[in-house]
Amino acid sequence: MTSRRLAAPAGTWIDRSHEVSFSFNGRQLYGFKGDTLASALLANGVRLVGRSFKLHRPRGIWSCGVEEPSALVDVGRGARRTPNVRATLLALEEGLVAESVNCWPSVRFDLGAVTGAFAALLPAGFYYKTFKWPNWHLFEPAIRRMAGLGRAPKQADADHYEEMSAQTEVLVVGGGLAGLAAAVAAARSGARTMLLAGGAHLGGALAWRADPEVAALSSAARQLGVQVRLHTLAFGIYDHNLVCACESLSSEGAADLPACVLRERLWKIRARTVIAATGAFEQPLLFPDNDRPGVMLAGAAHEYAQAYGVACGARAVVAANSDGAYEVAAALKDAGVEIVAIVDRREAGAANERHQGLRVISAAALTAVHGTRSVRGCTVAQLEDGRRERLNCDLILNSGGYAPAVHLHSQAGGKLRCLGESAMFVPDGVAPGLVSVGACAGVFARAAAVSHAAEVGSALARGGAPPPAPVGGAGRSAAITRLPDGRTRQFVDLQNDVTSADVMLAARENYRSVEHLKRYTTTGMGTDQGKTSNINALVLMGEYTGQAPAQVGTTRFRPPFAPVTLGVIAGRRVGALYRPLKRLPAHDWHVAHGALLETFGDWYRPAAYPLGAETLRAAAQREAHTVRKCAGLLDGSPLGKLEVFGPDAARFLDLMYVGTMSTLRIGQARYGLLLNENGTLVDDGIVARLSEQRYWVNTTTAGFDRTLAAFEEWLQCEFVDFKVVVTPVTSRWANITVAGPRAWEWLAKVGFEPALAPAAMAHMSLRESVWDGMPLRVLRASFSGELGYEVNLPAAEAETLLTRLWAHARELGAVLYGIEALQVLRVEKGYIHIGTDTDGTTLPADVGFARGIEKKAAPFVGRRSLSRPASRDPKRLQLVGLTPLDGRTLLPVGGQIAPKPPPALTEGHVTSSYLSPELGIPIALAMLSGGSQRIGEQVRVHHLGRSVAARVAKPPFVDPAGERVHG
Amino acid sequence: MMQLTCPWCGLRDENEFVCGGTTHITRPELAASDASWGAYLFFRDNPKGVHLERWRHVYGCGQWFNLARHTVTHEVSAVYAMTDPPPGSA
Amino acid sequence: MNYSALALLRGALSSHRNWTPAWRSPEPQAAYDVVIVGGGGHGLASAYYLAKNHGVTRVAVIERGWLGGGNTGRNTTVVRSNYLFPESARLYDFSLRLYEGLSRELNFNIMLSQRGHVMLAHSRHDLESISRWVNTMHMHGIDAELLTREQVGALVPALDLSPAARFPVLGAMRQRRGGTARHDAVAWSYARAADALGVDIIQNCEVTGFVTGKDGRVTGVETNRGRIGAERVGIAAAGHSSVLAKLAGFRLPVTSYALQAMVTEPLKPRLDVVVIAPGTGAYVSQSDKGEMVIGASLDLFPSYAQRGSFAVLQSVVAATLAMFPSFSRLRLLRHWAGIVDVVHDSSPIIGPTPVPGLYINCGWGTGGFKAIPVGGWTFAHLLATGRSHELAEPFQLERFITGRLIDEAAASGIAH
Amino acid sequence: MAEGAAGLTVSVEEAMQAAALRYFESDGAFAAAVRELTGVALPQVLHAAVSGNGQYTLAWRSPTETLALTPSTARMLVLEEKLAAATDGCLVNLSGGLKVLRVMGERVSDLLCRLGGSACVPAVGEARRSRLADVPVLALCVRSTETLLVVDRAYAEHLMGWIRETLLDFAPA
Ligand SMILES: Cc1cc2nc3c(=O)[nH]c(=O)nc-3n(C[C@H](O)[C@H](O)[C@H](O)COP(=O)(O)OP(=O)(O)OC[C@H]3O[C@@H](n4cnc5c(N)ncnc54)[C@H](O)[C@@H]3O)c2cc1C
Ligand SMILES: NC(=O)c1ccc[n+]([C@@H]2O[C@H](COP(=O)([O-])OP(=O)(O)OC[C@H]3O[C@@H](n4cnc5c(N)ncnc54)[C@H](O)[C@@H]3O)[C@@H](O)[C@H]2O)c1
Ligand SMILES: Cc1cc2nc3c(=O)[nH]c(=O)nc-3n(C[C@H](O)[C@H](O)[C@H](O)COP(=O)(O)O)c2cc1C
Ligand SMILES: [Zn+2]
């Protein structure tokens, strides 16, 4: 145990009076409120926290933030289990349970680590070069088990997520000194300003020091009304300056969380301008075995000491090539960590008075790290002459300069430029709608960062041009130079185990584009997205191929900046709120009357009303039979309904439908087919004329949205001089369909006026009427082939009519029927159902409307497409009826028609099939190649290895003369 | 997610609209040849650059209108009525 | 050089200094027999089959960025051949069969993982539709089977099987031979093999125009690295097809849209097959590395920007959680988009263009990764002989005039 | 039904009558007839107007449509009858097809922002139809602490469900 808790006052963020217990890999440990899991583990002397992706190398805590590649844990249990959580970001909570990922049986004795023994066989892309014989499938399962990190939960998430949209003039991302300065300046200049800070504190890199400037700016921000959101990480910038951010709301992992909490909030913020002040990431140097637990970023160790009161080790060696490392060394020394030496790659270090007493080894590098599960020492060599020295230490601090966090700038479409000597990529000017300030703009000198940020803030608030960034101040730092490749590994990407040798291999094999390098070696593809590895990888590639880093370039930055839960992206759109499901106005009534409900598209509606143990199919048979013999009641409320009004309504409907609507007399109704311009069927429906200028249009349930959209598009975009308005009224009207020979008798019993009687009202006509004080629109039409009334009435009254009718059902012997029986009835009549018998390739002639088209002289939408060669092909699939030759076997829907069993060229398929209660035999509709000319022919239907002989028939099967509709 | 300006309702999020594709397409007469009918139905400029297209504000006022929008930057340079000529055509 | 376990062993002993470049980076020559525009899967496979099947080796593939960096390098890697029309089924199954032998043929593991492709049915109507589908597959001689709800549950335990689900699972259709392949490996393996046969792959070279002779015949291409002569030119530029067509003076029945995809952080195996929910359009598979790879529908407005709309991303994620409520706490690692060339009937175009000597392979839209082998095979045939391969015969531009569309999406009612 | 949290209450106006007024010109004979019958002129774009007697609320829906709301069935009937003969416009009764939710309290806009639209929060006297809870909703601000949400009946339950869950999680802003 080498890391430990320091004595107070170290630890600005922890509350030593508040102990917190937690469990790590089954061990009970203690930390303080204010700790992160990482700081608490370090305080407990836990170094080894995980295993790497490919080689299962032991790994420790590397950073103190979002860039963490190694310290990933699975947190929680059951419905709250969360995989791959960064220990460095997870606030410690009482009762938190965490486990290491990617190791078995334990993180200390991980069997996966045997791969380490074969590491030499597993260079970048090794899997592309082998596992080909006999095939990949043989090896794949084992490889899959080795890969992956955490374990996915098995239960549905218990918690809630919500979404919040906001608008602001200036949005500042990042609450460090630069962000604060920009926000305060913007607000002072009168702009509505919002500031997002990813962490729990303002102040960024300075948050844990008592910095008077941070304090002053923070309170100024509050006074000026800047909307400050802590715990809110901006993860992406999208079109037209939409910034999306995730706000963490709950005490993740706490044992006493309520059963359901609001866990995270998605912020969708539209900003007139965005100021990125996201800071910079410290970059590591490469040296052999630089991945051992105990090697970590210098700045992180600094933060652990000051903010959390944790010494990450007792004896530290600092590997450096930049000035920042000296500050860290001095500060850690003050905190009680022995600094064995600063090993600086540069000729002259940056030591000043503050660093007196620190041993500096210049122009040297680490050439070995000793210790496997924890650092025990290192070997340092002079770059010049190779002279070596072994140093005992338990901590190696790595400090290779900074990489500005240019993620948002790049996502917004900003360009980068490379500061040659330090291999630092900084924004090249501004991005559309976004300006960077502070460290993420490459401005590291504190005073310069603050004044530039303030100037940017006020300029943008006033709509002015932002001043250019005074880049610099990061201290001298040289781009890493490659060390001779020894036998040991220098890790570039810690999570994915990409080494400098892998980069060299990629160069050797000509995967030299930086994007090839990434994909071939997987560098930068881990959960940290290369925040501390991408720069090293591209610099190495440059060195191997003789290119400057600028020539190599960076890989593409993509959202999210840090991984975000799927839950927060979906927000409330889960469970019942995923997509609205529509219910009938009389939903409860149907439930009370034994409906078996199913989803049909967006609607939840009765499929049938089974009695007792009756199956759906049997119920439908009984219901359909009763409709034919007596009468039945169907709730057809979902049927689409439109009112089309205007002096040009008739002309318009003539253009929309195959079928002439202008010649309808008032009160008359007609069937119509709606086509798209490509000639294929979009919908069918019934159009009735309510008055000279006013039409009633019924669409199919599924076709309603398409029909309305098509009407509006044609009216507004093509026939722009037509005076027509289209008003959807589907929800206004319930539709109760009464069908069967005794339909009228039934309606008369509840008091429908005699003017609606079959004798007074023809088939295919519509009457407005009043019943029980409510307005009715009664359409005589029939999808069942029986005398039929579609009674449209105000939606809220549906239940009244149903109840009143149902009171007479028993005496009549009438039934309720559902969609399934309706299907049986319409198939007996040979009526098509759009979307079931037809698909998006069906033309009107295919379903028997060739004559209707010939008869109509006027143009209509889609007409021209019907005369293309392919539309006139006699081999097209055409609607026919089928009956099984044996009179018994139900023809399977989806069965293929072909003279011989598969494989064969199919001639068509069965589209609808039912046992006909009327005929007592199975019947079917089918689409058959050239079908209209093949009536009477014998065919074979093939289905899942069976085959049935059938005869082609001309529908309808029942009442071919169509007499029953008249009652 | 883009923000588009409905001529009636003002700036709204992209997901209140549907895009109807290229605008200013002339519908041929019924007597058109198969080739010109096919060209009308299917063949498009599909420019990488400014595209004149039509959108409908389905979640708002339901109106169709035209946009000039860049297909790479998604920047909108003009919003105009269905019956207006293309911008710059005077 | 040959790739094998033995070669890896030799590598291990030589610090992997034994490996040679997978392909060269040659300077463009003055002229080639065939120039292919676009170094994606289709362009590279075409070059390979030109050399391999037709002995045409004076071939250049011109790629404006890095090879495989287009849609081939950013797709969700689903392969299958369950198509309704015989023309499509023949095409895609030929492709799948080529895929099945590709790792060995190209001596490069493309990680073809025939883990099975499972399309869910949410309603009785869907069950009927997949029944038609399965039978049609059998007619085409392609494997397909129906699964009951219980079988689906056993195969995909993470699925929400509750009857109360907004899109309940009533059954499914499975193609066992369907699955995934490693996208980059497909591009790289063809590139390596084509290069080995003498094809020049020229990266960072953008075609900016076409050169034509007096007779209007194409004689070469203009690029940002100079003019390159060619007897025949083939375009295989996916989302950029219209841009190239415009340079050559014609239009295509193509619209370019952004199609998004995303991955979660890597996890231990949790999902063994490719699952698609037709009701929502979302589909998910788990890669060998462990990420959940998620894809869905287009951003429905024309775009050449390789980035997606956040609104669409949200609906895709919500659709994914509707299938897999237990994925809610998984984290999205990265999301991106590619520009796909969508054709009205969602079938490809492989044929001559109005410009003599200029041919095109495009229109694969959201589904051309699975077709890379056959796209290359048939395009190579066309480029070598000037005649369409019989598999590609139905997929000509002229179908948009005659109306002989091969509309898979319309026939199946499912976006392709 | 009324739900409440953090000083917000949401109730359904079950009896509210609704109609679409459709016309070709907003200043034609039909518009004049509407004005005469209700005492209010057709509202300006994105605006709503309430008649002096408080009995009619008219809300702009589109350039050819105004939504008319009234709590009185009788008044709606009269309106419907009186406008039936118009030729340059028509009234389409939508009563029962639309649901009207009344949201009362200080944090109306906080709620609306959580339903998806910060661009769609109406100011007093405004009516904005937009995408809330992923469905089309007309939000009509009567006064600073009162907003009506008008939604298709088929989506009302969904909208209400979303609101209910939001209120459940409502914390002080
Ligand atoms: C997100 C997403 C998911 C997908 N999922 C699947 C799936 O699961 N299964 C499936 O089968 N298909 C899928 N697809 C579709 C599939 O990726 C493509 O159809 C296929 O990759 C197309 O290959 P290609 O070679 O034609 O095009 P590309 O791979 O895009 O190659 C075209 C190349 O042309 C280059 N180019 C363009 N213009 C020029 C020029 N002027 N000069 C030189 N070069 C130029 C481009 O840079 C590009 O590299 C998906 C696509 C996307 C975007
Ligand atoms: N690591 C560093 O950033 C760093 C290093 C050396 C010196 N400094 C000095 O600190 C001063 C100011 O630096 P600064 O303000 O530019 O950086 P900073 O690091 O102090 O602040 C950036 C803040 O932004 C937050 N942040 C980053 N990405 C975010 C996102 N996507 N969403 C929300 N919050 C996000 C970070 O958590 C951090 O708190 C300068 O003087 C600079 O020289 C900073
Ligand atoms: C099947 C598949 C799996 C991927 N897995 C990862 C991954 O594990 N990590 C990662 O960072 N990116 C992954 N990506 C995404 C790529 O990094 C990259 O975003 C994508 O290829 C598009 O390229 P671009 O972002 O450079 O434009 C994956 C992409 C695909 C197609
Ligand atoms: Zn609008």
mmCIF file of N, CA, C and O in Angstrom, chain A residues 429-482:
data_model
loop_
_atom_site.group_PDB
_atom_site.id
_atom_site.type_symbol
_atom_site.label_atom_id
_atom_site.label_comp_id
_atom_site.label_asym_id
_atom_site.label_seq_id
_atom_site.Cartn_x
_atom_site.Cartn_y
_atom_site.Cartn_z
ATOM 1 N N GLY A 429 -8.462 29.906 -35.970
ATOM 2 C CA GLY A 429 -9.589 30.838 -36.064
ATOM 3 C C GLY A 429 -10.788 30.300 -35.314
ATOM 4 O O GLY A 429 -10.660 29.456 -34.431
ATOM 5 N N VAL A 430 -11.948 30.798 -35.681
ATOM 6 C CA VAL A 430 -13.140 30.375 -34.962
ATOM 7 C C VAL A 430 -13.928 29.382 -35.813
ATOM 8 O O VAL A 430 -13.722 29.274 -37.005
ATOM 9 N N ALA A 431 -14.817 28.646 -35.155
ATOM 10 C CA ALA A 431 -15.710 27.741 -35.872
ATOM 11 C C ALA A 431 -17.024 28.477 -36.117
ATOM 12 O O ALA A 431 -17.301 29.472 -35.443
ATOM 13 N N PRO A 432 -17.833 27.992 -37.059
ATOM 14 C CA PRO A 432 -19.122 28.649 -37.265
ATOM 15 C C PRO A 432 -19.934 28.637 -35.969
ATOM 16 O O PRO A 432 -20.237 27.592 -35.420
ATOM 17 N N GLY A 433 -20.221 29.824 -35.459
ATOM 18 C CA GLY A 433 -21.062 29.935 -34.274
ATOM 19 C C GLY A 433 -20.370 29.651 -32.962
ATOM 20 O O GLY A 433 -21.011 29.652 -31.924
ATOM 21 N N LEU A 434 -19.068 29.377 -33.009
ATOM 22 C CA LEU A 434 -18.376 28.991 -31.776
ATOM 23 C C LEU A 434 -16.977 29.603 -31.717
ATOM 24 O O LEU A 434 -16.251 29.587 -32.704
ATOM 25 N N VAL A 435 -16.656 30.115 -30.543
ATOM 26 C CA VAL A 435 -15.333 30.702 -30.329
ATOM 27 C C VAL A 435 -14.705 30.025 -29.113
ATOM 28 O O VAL A 435 -15.390 29.782 -28.115
ATOM 29 N N SER A 436 -13.432 29.701 -29.203
ATOM 30 C CA SER A 436 -12.756 29.056 -28.078
ATOM 31 C C SER A 436 -11.960 30.082 -27.287
ATOM 32 O O SER A 436 -11.390 31.007 -27.864
ATOM 33 N N VAL A 437 -11.934 29.886 -25.991
ATOM 34 C CA VAL A 437 -11.114 30.758 -25.128
ATOM 35 C C VAL A 437 -10.371 29.887 -24.119
ATOM 36 O O VAL A 437 -10.722 28.724 -23.894
ATOM 37 N N GLY A 438 -9.369 30.484 -23.500
ATOM 38 C CA GLY A 438 -8.620 29.778 -22.462
ATOM 39 C C GLY A 438 -7.786 28.645 -23.026
ATOM 40 O O GLY A 438 -7.394 28.656 -24.196
ATOM 41 N N ALA A 439 -7.526 27.673 -22.167
ATOM 42 C CA ALA A 439 -6.605 26.600 -22.540
ATOM 43 C C ALA A 439 -7.056 25.871 -23.799
ATOM 44 O O ALA A 439 -6.247 25.432 -24.604
ATOM 45 N N CYS A 440 -8.368 25.727 -24.015
ATOM 46 C CA CYS A 440 -8.813 24.992 -25.205
ATOM 47 C C CYS A 440 -8.552 25.783 -26.482
ATOM 48 O O CYS A 440 -8.632 25.238 -27.576
ATOM 49 N N ALA A 441 -8.256 27.058 -26.328
ATOM 50 C CA ALA A 441 -7.871 27.847 -27.495
ATOM 51 C C ALA A 441 -6.355 27.921 -27.617
ATOM 52 O O ALA A 441 -5.831 28.594 -28.492
ATOM 53 N N GLY A 442 -5.668 27.256 -26.704
ATOM 54 C CA GLY A 442 -4.208 27.303 -26.711
ATOM 55 C C GLY A 442 -3.665 28.495 -25.941
ATOM 56 O O GLY A 442 -2.482 28.807 -26.014
ATOM 57 N N VAL A 443 -4.541 29.163 -25.186
ATOM 58 C CA VAL A 443 -4.100 30.311 -24.386
ATOM 59 C C VAL A 443 -3.873 29.835 -22.964
ATOM 60 O O VAL A 443 -4.822 29.584 -22.222
ATOM 61 N N PHE A 444 -2.633 29.696 -22.594
ATOM 62 C CA PHE A 444 -2.330 29.098 -21.291
ATOM 63 C C PHE A 444 -1.875 30.114 -20.253
ATOM 64 O O PHE A 444 -1.952 29.852 -19.065
ATOM 65 N N ALA A 445 -1.373 31.263 -20.713
ATOM 66 C CA ALA A 445 -0.941 32.262 -19.734
ATOM 67 C C ALA A 445 -2.188 32.789 -19.048
ATOM 68 O O ALA A 445 -3.132 33.230 -19.702
ATOM 69 N N ARG A 446 -2.176 32.738 -17.760
ATOM 70 C CA ARG A 446 -3.392 33.022 -17.010
ATOM 71 C C ARG A 446 -3.987 34.396 -17.320
ATOM 72 O O ARG A 446 -5.170 34.511 -17.663
ATOM 73 N N ALA A 447 -3.150 35.403 -17.229
ATOM 74 C CA ALA A 447 -3.677 36.747 -17.430
ATOM 75 C C ALA A 447 -4.214 36.902 -18.848
ATOM 76 O O ALA A 447 -5.279 37.494 -19.076
ATOM 77 N N ALA A 448 -3.475 36.358 -19.779
ATOM 78 C CA ALA A 448 -3.896 36.469 -21.177
ATOM 79 C C ALA A 448 -5.210 35.722 -21.386
ATOM 80 O O ALA A 448 -6.106 36.187 -22.106
ATOM 81 N N ALA A 449 -5.317 34.563 -20.749
ATOM 82 C CA ALA A 449 -6.540 33.758 -20.910
ATOM 83 C C ALA A 449 -7.742 34.538 -20.395
ATOM 84 O O ALA A 449 -8.787 34.604 -21.042
ATOM 85 N N VAL A 450 -7.574 35.140 -19.238
ATOM 86 C CA VAL A 450 -8.703 35.863 -18.644
ATOM 87 C C VAL A 450 -9.073 37.075 -19.487
ATOM 88 O O VAL A 450 -10.246 37.288 -19.803
ATOM 89 N N SER A 451 -8.077 37.834 -19.915
ATOM 90 C CA SER A 451 -8.449 39.057 -20.638
ATOM 91 C C SER A 451 -8.999 38.705 -22.029
ATOM 92 O O SER A 451 -9.962 39.315 -22.485
ATOM 93 N N HIS A 452 -8.408 37.714 -22.663
ATOM 94 C CA HIS A 452 -8.932 37.331 -23.981
ATOM 95 C C HIS A 452 -10.359 36.820 -23.857
ATOM 96 O O HIS A 452 -11.250 37.188 -24.636
ATOM 97 N N ALA A 453 -10.584 35.973 -22.856
ATOM 98 C CA ALA A 453 -11.920 35.409 -22.686
ATOM 99 C C ALA A 453 -12.935 36.517 -22.451
ATOM 100 O O ALA A 453 -14.041 36.511 -23.014
ATOM 101 N N ALA A 454 -12.551 37.491 -21.647
ATOM 102 C CA ALA A 454 -13.470 38.595 -21.365
ATOM 103 C C ALA A 454 -13.755 39.400 -22.628
ATOM 104 O O ALA A 454 -14.892 39.771 -22.905
ATOM 105 N N GLU A 455 -12.707 39.619 -23.404
ATOM 106 C CA GLU A 455 -12.922 40.368 -24.658
ATOM 107 C C GLU A 455 -13.849 39.600 -25.591
ATOM 108 O O GLU A 455 -14.736 40.179 -26.216
ATOM 109 N N VAL A 456 -13.635 38.296 -25.658
ATOM 110 C CA VAL A 456 -14.495 37.483 -26.517
ATOM 111 C C VAL A 456 -15.924 37.552 -26.014
ATOM 112 O O VAL A 456 -16.868 37.756 -26.783
ATOM 113 N N GLY A 457 -16.090 37.410 -24.706
ATOM 114 C CA GLY A 457 -17.432 37.439 -24.125
ATOM 115 C C GLY A 457 -18.159 38.729 -24.459
ATOM 116 O O GLY A 457 -19.303 38.704 -24.913
ATOM 117 N N SER A 458 -17.480 39.864 -24.282
ATOM 118 C CA SER A 458 -18.222 41.095 -24.532
ATOM 119 C C SER A 458 -18.396 41.343 -26.020
ATOM 120 O O SER A 458 -19.440 41.839 -26.438
ATOM 121 N N ALA A 459 -17.408 40.965 -26.819
ATOM 122 C CA ALA A 459 -17.570 41.156 -28.267
ATOM 123 C C ALA A 459 -18.768 40.358 -28.784
ATOM 124 O O ALA A 459 -19.614 40.868 -29.520
ATOM 125 N N LEU A 460 -18.863 39.108 -28.384
ATOM 126 C CA LEU A 460 -19.946 38.272 -28.888
ATOM 127 C C LEU A 460 -21.303 38.743 -28.365
ATOM 128 O O LEU A 460 -22.301 38.704 -29.078
ATOM 129 N N ALA A 461 -21.301 39.209 -27.129
ATOM 130 C CA ALA A 461 -22.559 39.692 -26.571
ATOM 131 C C ALA A 461 -23.076 40.860 -27.393
ATOM 132 O O ALA A 461 -24.271 41.032 -27.577
ATOM 133 N N ARG A 462 -22.153 41.649 -27.891
ATOM 134 C CA ARG A 462 -22.569 42.821 -28.660
ATOM 135 C C ARG A 462 -22.690 42.518 -30.141
ATOM 136 O O ARG A 462 -22.924 43.408 -30.949
ATOM 137 N N GLY A 463 -22.456 41.286 -30.503
ATOM 138 C CA GLY A 463 -22.565 40.920 -31.921
ATOM 139 C C GLY A 463 -21.328 41.317 -32.709
ATOM 140 O O GLY A 463 -21.345 41.363 -33.925
ATOM 141 N N GLY A 464 -20.235 41.601 -32.003
ATOM 142 C CA GLY A 464 -19.015 41.991 -32.691
ATOM 143 C C GLY A 464 -18.125 40.810 -33.017
ATOM 144 O O GLY A 464 -18.457 39.657 -32.733
ATOM 145 N N ALA A 465 -16.985 41.104 -33.619
ATOM 146 C CA ALA A 465 -16.056 40.040 -33.983
ATOM 147 C C ALA A 465 -15.145 39.756 -32.797
ATOM 148 O O ALA A 465 -14.654 40.683 -32.154
ATOM 149 N N PRO A 466 -14.907 38.499 -32.510
ATOM 150 C CA PRO A 466 -14.041 38.167 -31.382
ATOM 151 C C PRO A 466 -12.576 38.416 -31.734
ATOM 152 O O PRO A 466 -12.173 38.217 -32.875
ATOM 153 N N PRO A 467 -11.784 38.863 -30.767
ATOM 154 C CA PRO A 467 -10.358 39.056 -31.043
ATOM 155 C C PRO A 467 -9.656 37.709 -31.183
ATOM 156 O O PRO A 467 -10.106 36.717 -30.615
ATOM 157 N N PRO A 468 -8.565 37.675 -31.932
ATOM 158 C CA PRO A 468 -7.844 36.404 -32.082
ATOM 159 C C PRO A 468 -7.226 35.963 -30.751
ATOM 160 O O PRO A 468 -6.969 36.784 -29.869
ATOM 161 N N ALA A 469 -6.994 34.672 -30.626
ATOM 162 C CA ALA A 469 -6.497 34.126 -29.365
ATOM 163 C C ALA A 469 -4.983 34.334 -29.248
ATOM 164 O O ALA A 469 -4.258 34.018 -30.185
ATOM 165 N N PRO A 470 -4.529 34.877 -28.117
ATOM 166 C CA PRO A 470 -3.075 34.995 -27.896
ATOM 167 C C PRO A 470 -2.492 33.660 -27.454
ATOM 168 O O PRO A 470 -2.216 33.445 -26.273
ATOM 169 N N VAL A 471 -2.300 32.797 -28.424
ATOM 170 C CA VAL A 471 -1.876 31.434 -28.131
ATOM 171 C C VAL A 471 -0.508 31.408 -27.468
ATOM 172 O O VAL A 471 0.375 32.175 -27.846
ATOM 173 N N GLY A 472 -0.345 30.542 -26.492
ATOM 174 C CA GLY A 472 0.967 30.380 -25.878
ATOM 175 C C GLY A 472 0.866 30.269 -24.373
ATOM 176 O O GLY A 472 -0.228 30.206 -23.811
ATOM 177 N N GLY A 473 2.037 30.196 -23.740
ATOM 178 C CA GLY A 473 2.074 30.201 -22.289
ATOM 179 C C GLY A 473 2.028 28.842 -21.643
ATOM 180 O O GLY A 473 1.937 28.718 -20.432
ATOM 181 N N ALA A 474 2.072 27.783 -22.457
ATOM 182 C CA ALA A 474 2.035 26.440 -21.875
ATOM 183 C C ALA A 474 3.415 26.036 -21.381
ATOM 184 O O ALA A 474 3.593 24.938 -20.878
ATOM 185 N N GLY A 475 4.348 26.919 -21.543
ATOM 186 C CA GLY A 475 5.711 26.551 -21.173
ATOM 187 C C GLY A 475 6.332 25.782 -22.320
ATOM 188 O O GLY A 475 5.633 25.254 -23.187
ATOM 189 N N ARG A 476 7.630 25.760 -22.299
ATOM 190 C CA ARG A 476 8.288 25.011 -23.373
ATOM 191 C C ARG A 476 7.959 23.541 -23.229
ATOM 192 O O ARG A 476 7.944 22.999 -22.133
ATOM 193 N N SER A 477 7.663 22.913 -24.325
ATOM 194 C CA SER A 477 7.536 21.465 -24.239
ATOM 195 C C SER A 477 7.835 20.925 -25.613
ATOM 196 O O SER A 477 7.380 21.468 -26.607
ATOM 197 N N ALA A 478 8.637 19.931 -25.638
ATOM 198 C CA ALA A 478 9.034 19.366 -26.923
ATOM 199 C C ALA A 478 8.092 18.248 -27.271
ATOM 200 O O ALA A 478 7.564 17.570 -26.398
ATOM 201 N N ALA A 479 7.885 18.059 -28.563
ATOM 202 C CA ALA A 479 7.122 16.890 -28.990
ATOM 203 C C ALA A 479 7.906 15.669 -28.554
ATOM 204 O O ALA A 479 9.122 15.674 -28.519
ATOM 205 N N ILE A 480 7.205 14.620 -28.205
ATOM 206 C CA ILE A 480 7.904 13.426 -27.759
ATOM 207 C C ILE A 480 8.796 12.916 -28.876
ATOM 208 O O ILE A 480 8.461 13.005 -30.043
ATOM 209 N N THR A 481 9.899 12.421 -28.475
ATOM 210 C CA THR A 481 10.700 11.722 -29.464
ATOM 211 C C THR A 481 10.664 10.263 -29.114
ATOM 212 O O THR A 481 10.599 9.883 -27.952
ATOM 213 N N ARG A 482 10.708 9.503 -30.138
ATOM 214 C CA ARG A 482 10.585 8.073 -29.999
ATOM 215 C C ARG A 482 11.802 7.516 -29.271
ATOM 216 O O ARG A 482 12.935 7.891 -29.531
#
